[in-house]
Tab-separated table of C-alpha atoms and ligand atoms in Angstrom:
chain	number	residue	atom	x	y	z
Z	1	MET	CA	86.556	4.528	118.359
Z	2	SER	CA	86.097	4.111	122.163
Z	3	ASN	CA	89.684	2.689	122.413
Z	4	LYS	CA	91.031	5.713	120.637
Z	5	ILE	CA	89.310	8.094	123.047
Z	6	LEU	CA	90.637	6.061	126.001
Z	7	PHE	CA	94.170	6.154	124.557
Z	8	ASN	CA	94.150	9.929	124.071
Z	9	PHE	CA	92.678	10.412	127.528
Z	10	LYS	CA	95.488	8.214	129.003
Z	11	ARG	CA	98.154	10.330	127.244
Z	12	VAL	CA	96.781	13.562	128.675
Z	13	CYS	CA	96.263	12.127	132.153
Z	14	CYS	CA	99.627	10.369	132.450
Z	15	SER	CA	101.465	13.635	132.403
Z	16	THR	CA	99.202	15.544	134.830
Z	17	VAL	CA	97.526	13.287	137.447
Z	18	PRO	CA	98.788	10.726	139.950
Z	19	HIS	CA	98.532	7.034	139.002
Z	20	GLN	CA	95.623	6.064	141.338
Z	21	THR	CA	93.456	8.977	140.291
Z	22	TYR	CA	94.188	8.054	136.713
Z	23	LEU	CA	93.113	4.448	137.316
Z	24	SER	CA	89.777	5.361	138.875
Z	25	LEU	CA	89.098	7.990	136.234
Z	26	SER	CA	89.848	5.634	133.372
Z	27	LEU	CA	87.653	2.937	134.987
Z	28	SER	CA	84.671	5.250	135.353
Z	29	LEU	CA	85.154	6.521	131.809
Z	30	SER	CA	85.216	3.035	130.312
Z	31	LEU	CA	82.103	2.174	132.346
Z	32	SER	CA	80.267	5.213	131.044
Z	33	LEU	CA	81.427	4.366	127.500
Z	34	MET	CA	80.027	0.875	127.932
Z	35	ASP	CA	76.783	2.427	129.195
Z	36	SER	CA	76.517	4.613	126.120
Z	37	LEU	CA	77.350	1.660	123.903
Z	38	SER	CA	74.630	-0.515	125.416
Z	39	LEU	CA	72.226	2.438	125.312
Z	40	PHE	CA	73.079	2.914	121.652
Z	41	CYS	CA	72.553	-0.808	120.913
Z	42	THR	CA	69.212	-0.869	122.767
Z	43	GLY	CA	68.105	2.247	120.917
Z	44	ALA	CA	69.133	0.768	117.569
Z	45	LEU	CA	67.299	-2.446	118.372
Z	46	LEU	CA	64.153	-0.558	119.361
Z	47	ALA	CA	64.299	1.620	116.245
Z	48	GLY	CA	64.844	-1.479	114.078
Z	49	GLY	CA	61.921	-3.219	115.768
Z	50	LEU	CA	59.693	-0.192	115.288
Z	51	TYR	CA	60.715	0.064	111.628
Z	52	TRP	CA	59.904	-3.624	111.136
Z	53	PHE	CA	56.548	-3.251	112.947
Z	54	VAL	CA	55.533	-0.156	111.004
Z	55	CYS	CA	57.056	-0.589	107.573
Z	56	VAL	CA	57.375	-4.345	107.132
Z	57	LEU	CA	54.387	-5.627	109.083
Z	58	GLY	CA	52.398	-2.420	108.567
Z	59	PRO	CA	50.957	-2.816	105.098
Z	60	ALA	CA	48.592	-5.780	105.216
Z	61	GLU	CA	48.161	-5.554	101.451
Z	62	GLN	CA	51.201	-5.823	99.210
Z	63	LYS	CA	52.225	-2.519	97.658
Z	64	GLY	CA	49.519	-0.865	99.761
Z	65	LYS	CA	49.613	2.230	101.860
Z	66	ARG	CA	51.984	2.234	104.809
Z	67	ALA	CA	50.814	2.837	108.348
Z	68	VAL	CA	53.031	5.922	108.604
Z	69	ASP	CA	51.071	7.505	105.730
Z	70	LEU	CA	47.649	7.262	107.397
Z	71	SER	CA	45.804	10.572	107.113
Z	72	GLY	CA	42.310	12.004	107.448
Z	73	GLY	CA	41.974	12.315	103.677
Z	74	SER	CA	41.118	15.926	102.828
Z	75	ILE	CA	40.521	16.717	106.516
Z	76	SER	CA	43.465	18.388	108.282
Z	77	ALA	CA	45.063	16.276	111.020
Z	78	GLU	CA	43.826	18.401	113.924
Z	79	LYS	CA	40.193	18.232	112.711
Z	80	VAL	CA	40.007	14.454	112.265
Z	81	ARG	CA	38.682	13.783	115.744
Z	82	ASP	CA	35.931	16.449	115.531
Z	83	ASN	CA	34.871	15.199	112.123
Z	84	TYR	CA	34.715	11.665	113.455
Z	85	LYS	CA	32.491	12.818	116.346
Z	86	GLN	CA	30.163	14.654	113.936
Z	87	TYR	CA	30.017	11.583	111.709
Z	88	TRP	CA	29.258	9.346	114.641
Z	89	SER	CA	26.445	11.485	116.037
Z	90	PHE	CA	24.849	11.641	112.563
Z	91	PHE	CA	24.993	7.918	111.788
Z	92	ARG	CA	24.483	6.576	115.317
Z	93	ARG	CA	20.841	5.782	114.615
Z	94	PRO	CA	20.725	5.356	110.822
Z	95	LYS	CA	17.021	4.497	110.497
Z	96	GLU	CA	16.150	7.786	112.211
Z	97	ILE	CA	18.080	9.955	109.758
Z	98	GLU	CA	15.507	12.485	108.622
Z	99	THR	CA	17.762	14.941	106.872
Z	100	ALA	CA	18.463	12.806	103.813
Z	101	GLU	CA	19.969	15.746	101.962
Z	102	LYS	CA	22.857	15.820	104.470
Z	103	VAL	CA	23.785	12.171	103.820
Z	104	PRO	CA	26.208	12.761	100.881
Z	105	ASP	CA	28.197	15.284	102.970
Z	106	PHE	CA	28.560	12.824	105.832
Z	107	VAL	CA	29.419	10.021	103.405
Z	108	ASP	CA	32.141	12.314	102.072
Z	109	THR	CA	33.412	12.840	105.647
Z	110	PHE	CA	33.309	9.076	106.214
Z	111	TYR	CA	35.528	8.425	103.186
Z	112	ASN	CA	37.982	11.117	104.272
Z	113	LEU	CA	38.288	9.251	107.542
Z	114	VAL	CA	38.496	5.673	106.251
Z	115	THR	CA	40.062	5.758	102.767
Z	116	ASP	CA	43.673	5.434	103.929
Z	117	ILE	CA	42.825	2.724	106.462
Z	118	TYR	CA	40.900	0.776	103.810
Z	119	GLU	CA	43.780	1.001	101.341
Z	120	TRP	CA	46.281	0.064	104.038
Z	121	GLY	CA	44.372	-2.938	105.381
Z	122	TRP	CA	42.312	-4.102	102.391
Z	123	GLY	CA	43.740	-2.821	99.115
Z	124	GLN	CA	42.442	-0.610	96.311
Z	125	SER	CA	39.082	-2.356	95.840
Z	126	PHE	CA	36.636	-1.353	98.557
Z	127	HIS	CA	34.269	-4.303	98.368
Z	128	PHE	CA	33.861	-7.981	99.220
Z	129	SER	CA	33.964	-11.026	96.956
Z	130	PRO	CA	33.210	-14.720	97.481
Z	131	SER	CA	36.252	-16.780	98.493
Z	132	ILE	CA	37.591	-19.029	95.729
Z	133	PRO	CA	39.583	-22.158	96.739
Z	134	GLY	CA	43.187	-21.947	95.592
Z	135	LYS	CA	42.904	-18.275	94.647
Z	136	SER	CA	44.296	-15.288	96.525
Z	137	HIS	CA	42.019	-12.492	97.788
Z	138	ARG	CA	43.455	-10.322	95.067
Z	139	ASP	CA	42.451	-12.780	92.319
Z	140	ALA	CA	39.023	-13.441	93.822
Z	141	THR	CA	38.436	-9.666	93.953
Z	142	ARG	CA	39.493	-9.205	90.333
Z	143	LEU	CA	37.246	-12.037	89.107
Z	144	HIS	CA	34.270	-10.530	90.957
Z	145	GLU	CA	34.964	-7.199	89.228
Z	146	GLU	CA	35.444	-8.742	85.785
Z	147	MET	CA	32.127	-10.554	86.171
Z	148	ALA	CA	30.399	-7.149	86.454
Z	149	VAL	CA	31.737	-5.897	83.138
Z	150	ASP	CA	31.149	-9.242	81.419
Z	151	LEU	CA	27.491	-8.975	82.450
Z	152	ILE	CA	26.983	-5.573	80.808
Z	153	ASP	CA	28.383	-6.824	77.542
Z	154	VAL	CA	30.649	-3.973	76.463
Z	155	LYS	CA	33.081	-3.707	73.544
Z	156	PRO	CA	36.580	-2.230	73.516
Z	157	GLY	CA	36.302	1.542	73.130
Z	158	ASP	CA	32.777	1.746	74.657
Z	159	ARG	CA	32.298	4.450	77.312
Z	160	ILE	CA	31.079	3.027	80.603
Z	161	LEU	CA	30.269	4.507	84.006
Z	162	ASP	CA	31.524	3.375	87.433
Z	163	VAL	CA	28.971	4.681	89.954
Z	164	GLY	CA	30.833	5.294	93.251
Z	165	CYS	CA	34.333	4.346	92.128
Z	166	GLY	CA	36.382	4.647	95.352
Z	167	VAL	CA	40.114	4.779	94.623
Z	168	GLY	CA	39.500	2.850	91.400
Z	169	GLY	CA	40.524	-0.769	92.082
Z	170	PRO	CA	37.526	-2.140	90.113
Z	171	MET	CA	37.860	0.526	87.420
Z	172	ARG	CA	41.431	-0.492	86.587
Z	173	ALA	CA	40.637	-4.219	86.565
Z	174	ILE	CA	37.596	-3.597	84.350
Z	175	ALA	CA	39.386	-1.284	81.912
Z	176	ALA	CA	42.284	-3.739	81.568
Z	177	HIS	CA	39.901	-6.685	81.063
Z	178	SER	CA	37.418	-5.070	78.636
Z	179	ARG	CA	39.476	-2.258	77.039
Z	180	ALA	CA	36.387	-0.063	77.540
Z	181	LYS	CA	36.836	3.565	78.614
Z	182	VAL	CA	35.731	3.857	82.208
Z	183	VAL	CA	34.509	7.079	83.801
Z	184	GLY	CA	34.276	6.835	87.589
Z	185	ILE	CA	32.418	9.176	89.901
Z	186	THR	CA	32.956	9.570	93.643
Z	187	ILE	CA	31.778	12.190	96.103
Z	188	ASN	CA	35.153	12.271	97.832
Z	189	ASP	CA	37.881	14.456	96.342
Z	190	TYR	CA	40.648	12.683	98.288
Z	191	GLN	CA	39.625	9.455	96.509
Z	192	VAL	CA	39.653	11.279	93.164
Z	193	ASN	CA	43.317	12.176	93.695
Z	194	ARG	CA	44.234	8.685	94.900
Z	195	ALA	CA	42.410	7.069	91.956
Z	196	ARG	CA	44.085	9.362	89.389
Z	197	MET	CA	47.484	8.643	90.918
Z	198	HIS	CA	46.886	4.856	90.809
Z	199	ASN	CA	45.546	5.041	87.221
Z	200	LYS	CA	48.697	6.808	86.100
Z	201	LYS	CA	50.951	4.386	87.967
Z	202	ALA	CA	49.155	1.426	86.370
Z	203	GLY	CA	49.505	2.985	82.900
Z	204	LEU	CA	45.708	3.013	82.546
Z	205	ASP	CA	45.072	6.758	82.630
Z	206	SER	CA	44.149	6.824	78.935
Z	207	LEU	CA	41.286	4.372	79.653
Z	208	CYS	CA	40.262	5.590	83.125
Z	209	GLU	CA	38.857	8.983	84.042
Z	210	VAL	CA	37.754	10.087	87.498
Z	211	VAL	CA	35.218	12.789	88.299
Z	212	CYS	CA	34.311	14.263	91.694
Z	213	GLY	CA	30.547	14.538	92.058
Z	214	ASN	CA	27.320	13.324	93.573
Z	215	PHE	CA	25.783	10.269	91.911
Z	216	LEU	CA	22.351	11.656	92.820
Z	217	GLU	CA	22.940	14.589	90.412
Z	218	MET	CA	25.574	13.447	87.943
Z	219	PRO	CA	27.464	15.981	85.811
Z	220	PHE	CA	26.952	13.874	82.634
Z	221	GLN	CA	24.745	14.301	79.581
Z	222	ASP	CA	21.622	12.237	78.925
Z	223	ASN	CA	22.156	9.045	76.870
Z	224	SER	CA	25.958	9.358	76.980
Z	225	PHE	CA	27.147	5.931	78.291
Z	226	ASP	CA	27.226	2.469	76.654
Z	227	GLY	CA	26.979	0.708	80.007
Z	228	ALA	CA	27.259	1.242	83.755
Z	229	TYR	CA	28.072	-0.650	86.928
Z	230	SER	CA	28.152	0.019	90.656
Z	231	ILE	CA	29.970	-2.113	93.189
Z	232	GLU	CA	28.832	-1.766	96.815
Z	233	ALA	CA	28.282	1.983	96.464
Z	234	THR	CA	24.583	2.744	95.900
Z	235	CYS	CA	23.861	1.538	99.449
Z	236	HIS	CA	24.938	5.065	100.492
Z	237	ALA	CA	21.965	6.642	98.686
Z	238	PRO	CA	19.073	7.526	101.021
Z	239	LYS	CA	16.626	6.538	98.214
Z	240	LEU	CA	17.743	3.909	95.704
Z	241	GLU	CA	15.311	5.268	93.064
Z	242	ASP	CA	17.238	8.555	93.012
Z	243	VAL	CA	20.559	7.031	92.000
Z	244	TYR	CA	18.902	4.500	89.648
Z	245	ALA	CA	17.022	7.369	87.944
Z	246	GLU	CA	20.317	9.182	87.340
Z	247	VAL	CA	21.969	6.066	85.902
Z	248	PHE	CA	18.888	5.537	83.698
Z	249	ARG	CA	19.122	9.126	82.419
Z	250	VAL	CA	22.811	8.940	81.395
Z	251	LEU	CA	22.631	5.479	79.750
Z	252	LYS	CA	22.038	5.099	76.021
Z	253	PRO	CA	18.752	3.313	75.252
Z	254	GLY	CA	19.244	-0.460	75.049
Z	255	SER	CA	22.344	-0.500	77.269
Z	256	LEU	CA	22.884	-2.421	80.500
Z	257	TYR	CA	23.570	-1.540	84.120
Z	258	VAL	CA	24.684	-3.995	86.812
Z	259	SER	CA	24.761	-3.268	90.524
Z	260	TYR	CA	26.085	-5.230	93.518
Z	261	GLU	CA	23.784	-4.116	96.343
Z	262	TRP	CA	24.042	-4.334	100.139
Z	263	VAL	CA	20.783	-5.833	101.446
Z	264	THR	CA	19.118	-7.656	104.297
Z	265	THR	CA	18.102	-11.126	103.104
Z	266	GLU	CA	14.930	-13.182	103.545
Z	267	LYS	CA	16.459	-14.538	106.790
Z	268	TYR	CA	16.347	-11.117	108.460
Z	269	ARG	CA	13.660	-10.681	111.122
Z	270	ALA	CA	12.950	-7.139	112.289
Z	271	ASP	CA	11.545	-8.532	115.565
Z	272	ASN	CA	14.778	-10.360	116.425
Z	273	PRO	CA	16.893	-8.033	118.646
Z	274	GLU	CA	20.136	-9.740	117.616
Z	275	HIS	CA	19.369	-9.233	113.926
Z	276	VAL	CA	18.554	-5.590	114.573
Z	277	GLU	CA	21.796	-5.084	116.530
Z	278	VAL	CA	23.899	-6.589	113.711
Z	279	ILE	CA	22.217	-4.592	110.943
Z	280	GLN	CA	22.423	-1.321	112.898
Z	281	GLY	CA	26.094	-2.037	113.630
Z	282	ILE	CA	26.719	-2.460	109.892
Z	283	GLU	CA	24.803	0.723	109.056
Z	284	ARG	CA	26.555	3.017	111.506
Z	285	GLY	CA	30.063	1.701	110.799
Z	286	ASP	CA	29.632	1.966	107.021
Z	287	ALA	CA	27.840	5.316	106.584
Z	288	LEU	CA	24.562	3.784	105.482
Z	289	PRO	CA	21.320	5.711	105.817
Z	290	GLY	CA	19.424	2.408	106.384
Z	291	LEU	CA	19.951	-0.974	104.708
Z	292	ARG	CA	17.302	-2.062	102.203
Z	293	SER	CA	15.618	-5.430	101.954
Z	294	TYR	CA	16.594	-7.591	98.942
Z	295	SER	CA	12.962	-7.349	97.807
Z	296	ASP	CA	13.127	-3.538	97.431
Z	297	ILE	CA	15.867	-3.521	94.776
Z	298	ALA	CA	13.925	-4.636	91.700
Z	299	GLU	CA	11.000	-2.435	92.764
Z	300	ALA	CA	13.201	0.668	92.760
Z	301	ALA	CA	14.662	-0.255	89.359
Z	302	LYS	CA	11.235	-0.797	87.750
Z	303	LYS	CA	9.943	2.469	89.180
Z	304	VAL	CA	12.499	4.496	87.202
Z	305	GLY	CA	11.898	2.576	83.954
Z	306	PHE	CA	14.515	-0.234	83.908
Z	307	GLU	CA	13.730	-3.746	82.661
Z	308	ILE	CA	15.000	-6.459	85.006
Z	309	VAL	CA	17.299	-8.822	83.086
Z	310	LYS	CA	18.616	-10.876	86.005
Z	311	GLU	CA	18.704	-10.793	89.800
Z	312	LYS	CA	20.812	-13.089	91.982
Z	313	ASP	CA	22.423	-13.009	95.408
Z	314	LEU	CA	26.067	-13.807	94.587
Z	315	ALA	CA	26.730	-14.636	98.256
Z	316	LYS	CA	24.473	-17.711	98.205
Z	317	PRO	CA	25.936	-21.250	97.872
Z	318	PRO	CA	27.703	-22.640	95.904
Z	319	SER	CA	29.629	-19.371	96.458
Z	320	LEU	CA	32.001	-19.665	99.410
Z	321	PRO	CA	31.748	-17.109	102.230
Z	322	TRP	CA	32.806	-13.543	101.432
Z	323	TRP	CA	33.400	-12.875	105.151
Z	324	THR	CA	36.204	-15.418	105.741
Z	325	ARG	CA	38.716	-12.749	104.721
Z	326	LEU	CA	37.345	-10.446	107.440
Z	327	LYS	CA	37.496	-13.238	110.036
Z	328	MET	CA	41.014	-14.284	109.072
Z	329	GLY	CA	42.238	-10.713	109.454
Z	330	ARG	CA	41.434	-10.470	113.167
Z	331	ILE	CA	45.020	-10.850	114.422
Z	332	ALA	CA	46.195	-8.277	111.908
Z	333	TYR	CA	43.493	-5.851	113.124
Z	334	TRP	CA	44.867	-6.085	116.677
Z	335	ARG	CA	48.372	-5.420	115.438
Z	336	ASN	CA	47.020	-2.540	113.333
Z	337	HIS	CA	45.221	-1.105	116.336
Z	338	ILE	CA	48.392	-1.085	118.461
Z	339	LEU	CA	50.247	0.487	115.567
Z	340	VAL	CA	47.613	3.215	115.127
Z	341	ILE	CA	47.677	3.963	118.873
Z	342	VAL	CA	51.487	4.255	118.832
Z	343	LEU	CA	51.548	6.382	115.667
Z	344	ALA	CA	48.845	8.703	117.009
Z	345	ALA	CA	50.642	9.004	120.370
Z	346	ILE	CA	53.909	10.086	118.724
Z	347	GLY	CA	52.073	12.486	116.409
Z	348	ILE	CA	52.562	10.649	113.110
Z	349	ALA	CA	48.894	9.699	112.607
Z	350	PRO	CA	46.070	12.159	113.390
Z	351	LYS	CA	44.687	11.609	116.905
Z	352	GLY	CA	41.162	10.717	115.716
Z	353	THR	CA	42.552	7.800	113.665
Z	354	VAL	CA	42.373	5.653	116.799
Z	355	ASP	CA	38.590	6.242	117.099
Z	356	VAL	CA	38.062	5.575	113.396
Z	357	HIS	CA	40.085	2.370	113.556
Z	358	ASP	CA	38.203	1.260	116.635
Z	359	MET	CA	34.900	1.833	114.817
Z	360	LEU	CA	36.089	-0.249	111.826
Z	361	PHE	CA	37.275	-2.987	114.141
Z	362	LYS	CA	33.759	-3.277	115.585
Z	363	THR	CA	32.158	-2.981	112.149
Z	364	ALA	CA	34.222	-5.948	110.919
Z	365	ASP	CA	32.631	-8.005	113.673
Z	366	TYR	CA	29.068	-6.945	112.775
Z	367	LEU	CA	29.740	-7.701	109.110
Z	368	THR	CA	31.078	-11.146	110.010
Z	369	ARG	CA	28.002	-11.837	112.144
Z	370	GLY	CA	25.797	-10.638	109.284
Z	371	GLY	CA	27.539	-13.088	106.949
Z	372	ASP	CA	27.599	-16.006	109.396
Z	373	SER	CA	23.895	-15.687	110.167
Z	374	GLY	CA	22.978	-15.159	106.503
Z	375	ILE	CA	20.810	-12.096	107.281
Z	376	PHE	CA	22.999	-9.754	105.239
Z	377	SER	CA	24.517	-9.810	101.755
Z	378	PRO	CA	26.865	-7.219	100.204
Z	379	MET	CA	26.507	-8.702	96.718
Z	380	HIS	CA	22.867	-8.900	95.730
Z	381	MET	CA	23.385	-8.567	91.970
Z	382	ILE	CA	20.814	-6.924	89.723
Z	383	LEU	CA	21.235	-6.596	85.940
Z	384	LEU	CA	19.065	-3.935	84.311
Z	385	ARG	CA	18.408	-2.694	80.805
Z	386	LYS	CA	17.285	0.738	79.715
Z	387	PRO	CA	14.581	-0.070	77.147
Z	388	LYS	CA	15.424	0.666	73.496
Z	389	GLU	CA	12.333	2.812	73.208
Z	390	ALA	CA	10.785	4.925	75.915
Z	391	PRO	CA	7.443	3.437	77.010
Z	392	SER	CA	4.591	5.309	75.331
Z	393	LYS	CA	2.662	7.643	77.601
Z	394	SER	CA	-1.003	6.629	77.364
J	1	LIG	C1	31.340	-1.319	100.723
J	1	LIG	C2	31.763	-0.785	101.830
J	1	LIG	C3	33.124	-1.137	102.379
J	1	LIG	C4	33.350	-2.638	102.486
J	1	LIG	C5	34.745	-3.052	102.967
J	1	LIG	C6	35.771	-2.737	101.908
J	1	LIG	C7	35.106	-2.443	104.342
J	1	LIG	C8	34.041	-2.751	105.398
J	1	LIG	C9	34.757	-2.850	106.745
J	1	LIG	C10	36.188	-2.469	106.445
J	1	LIG	C11	37.289	-2.846	107.373
J	1	LIG	C12	37.064	-3.337	108.616
J	1	LIG	C13	38.130	-3.622	109.580
J	1	LIG	C14	39.427	-2.856	109.260
J	1	LIG	C15	40.585	-3.237	110.190
J	1	LIG	C16	40.185	-2.999	111.640
J	1	LIG	C17	41.826	-2.441	109.832
J	1	LIG	O1	42.897	-2.792	110.667
J	1	LIG	C18	42.230	-2.650	108.386
J	1	LIG	C19	41.091	-2.296	107.452
J	1	LIG	C20	39.791	-3.062	107.770
J	1	LIG	C21	40.008	-4.537	107.441
J	1	LIG	C22	38.649	-2.433	106.920
J	1	LIG	C23	38.895	-2.651	105.425
J	1	LIG	C24	37.712	-2.311	104.529
J	1	LIG	C25	36.415	-2.987	105.009
J	1	LIG	C26	36.514	-4.496	104.936
J	1	LIG	C27	30.858	0.098	102.639
J	1	LIG	C28	31.458	1.237	103.355
J	1	LIG	C29	29.583	0.458	101.957
J	2	SAM	C1	32.469	1.201	99.459
J	2	SAM	S1	33.045	2.334	98.303
J	2	SAM	C2	33.116	1.289	96.851
J	2	SAM	C3	34.056	1.862	95.854
J	2	SAM	C4	34.270	1.023	94.602
J	2	SAM	N1	33.041	0.692	93.960
J	2	SAM	C5	35.051	-0.215	94.957
J	2	SAM	O1	34.420	-1.284	94.966
J	2	SAM	O2	36.238	-0.117	95.229
J	2	SAM	C6	31.634	3.357	97.964
J	2	SAM	C7	31.913	4.495	97.012
J	2	SAM	O3	30.692	5.204	96.745
J	2	SAM	C8	30.964	6.589	96.724
J	2	SAM	N2	29.745	7.351	97.028
J	2	SAM	C9	28.921	7.216	98.078
J	2	SAM	N3	27.919	8.118	98.004
J	2	SAM	C10	28.138	8.834	96.876
J	2	SAM	C11	27.447	9.894	96.234
J	2	SAM	N4	26.332	10.436	96.734
J	2	SAM	N5	27.930	10.356	95.059
J	2	SAM	C12	29.074	9.848	94.529
J	2	SAM	N6	29.773	8.843	95.092
J	2	SAM	C13	29.309	8.334	96.252
J	2	SAM	C14	32.031	6.762	97.799
J	2	SAM	O4	32.675	7.995	97.670
J	2	SAM	C15	32.897	5.544	97.523
J	2	SAM	O5	33.782	5.874	96.519
C-alpha cells in the first residue's frame, strides 16, 4: 500500500519538479509513512494489550461478567458516586444505626453498587464455603449449597423458599440437585433481572422463580412452603426475629428451615480493640446493621416458635478455611482495581465504581482477618422445624 502511494507520487513528481527536490520530498514522505506505520503498530499493540487486560484477564470467574459491563445496578451511572457516599455515611458506624426501618433501602443500594463486581470477581453465588482439597471453588460452593437442601429434606416437586436469593447461584444448584421448585426473594430489582436471565440461560426457569420484595414482610401466603433456606442473607436484617417470624409464617407446619448465619464466635472479645476494628470493618463493607453473636441465633429462632433441630458452625475444623479463596485472590484484586480505575477514567465504568471497589478491597482484608483469628464465621448453620401443631395457649 505505502509502495503504491510512493510510486504514484514519483510519477506525478517526475514530470513537474527537479530531481533534487524530488529526492528530498520522497525521503520525507517515506519517513512520515514509516512514522505512521510505527504509530499504527504501537496503537494496535496497545489496543490488543488493553483488550487482553479487559476481556481475557478481566473476568476472574469463568463465564462471568466482564469488566467492561460493570454498572451501578439499577442506579444510573452519574448517580453511582452519590449513592455510594450515602451508603457509606449510613453504614459507617453500624452499631449506632438507630433508624432500623431504613436498613432495607440501604441494603438495596448496596446491592445495586456491588452486584456486578461480585459476579465479575466471585461468580453467581454470593457466599463463602469451606475449601475442599482437590476441588475447585465452584465445586466447593455447589456442595455447600446442596448440603442446605439435603438438610431440609425436600422431595422433587416440593415448593421451597430461598430467603435473600441474590442472582440465584444457590437457587439453580439446589433446583438442579433436588428437583424442588424454588422461589427466591431479594430486595434488589437488578438482582431479580440478573437471576431471571441466568435461570433462563441455565434452562431452569420452570423450576426457579424470583420475586422482588422485603423478607421482613414477604408477599407469600401463610403455610405455603414445604421448606426454606437462607444462605448468608439474614445477617442484613436489623432484628433476626423479624425475618425468622416471616419464614415461620409462610412454612407449612412440620417443615424445615436451614440458615447459614454470619456471627461473631466465642473467641470474639468486645474489649479487644483489634477484634472490634475487624468486626466493624466487616459490618460497614457488607451492609450489616450489626453482627450478632453465635449465641443469639437459637434464641431468636425459639422466640418465634421454631424447634431447634441442629446447630453447628460449619467453619470449624475439620472444615478447611473458607477465607483462603479471599486471600489467594489478592493479586487479582490489584489487577481489578487498576482495571476499574482505567475503565472509570475513560468513561466505560461509572465513576463511583472505583470507591465501591476500594471499599470491597478493604472488606476482603477484614473478612480474612476475621477468619484467621477465628472471631467471625459466615456459616453458623441452624436447622429449624416449624412444629406440626401450634403450641397451645395456656
Ligand atoms: C454474604 C455477603 C457477601 C460475601 C461475599 C460473596 C463477598 C464479601 C466480600 C466480597 C469481595 C471482596 C473483594 C472483591 C475484590 C476486591 C474484587 O476485585 C472482586 C470481587 C471481590 C472478591 C468481592 C466478591 C464477593 C465477596 C467475597 C455479605 C454482603 C453479607
Ligand atoms: C450476600 S447476598 C446472598 C445471596 C444468595 N443467598 C447467595 O448466596 O448467592 C444477600 C442477599 O440478601 C438479600 N436481602 C438482604 N436484605 C433483604 C431484605 N430485607 N429483603 C429481601 N432480600 C434481602 C440481598 O438482596 C441479597 O440478595
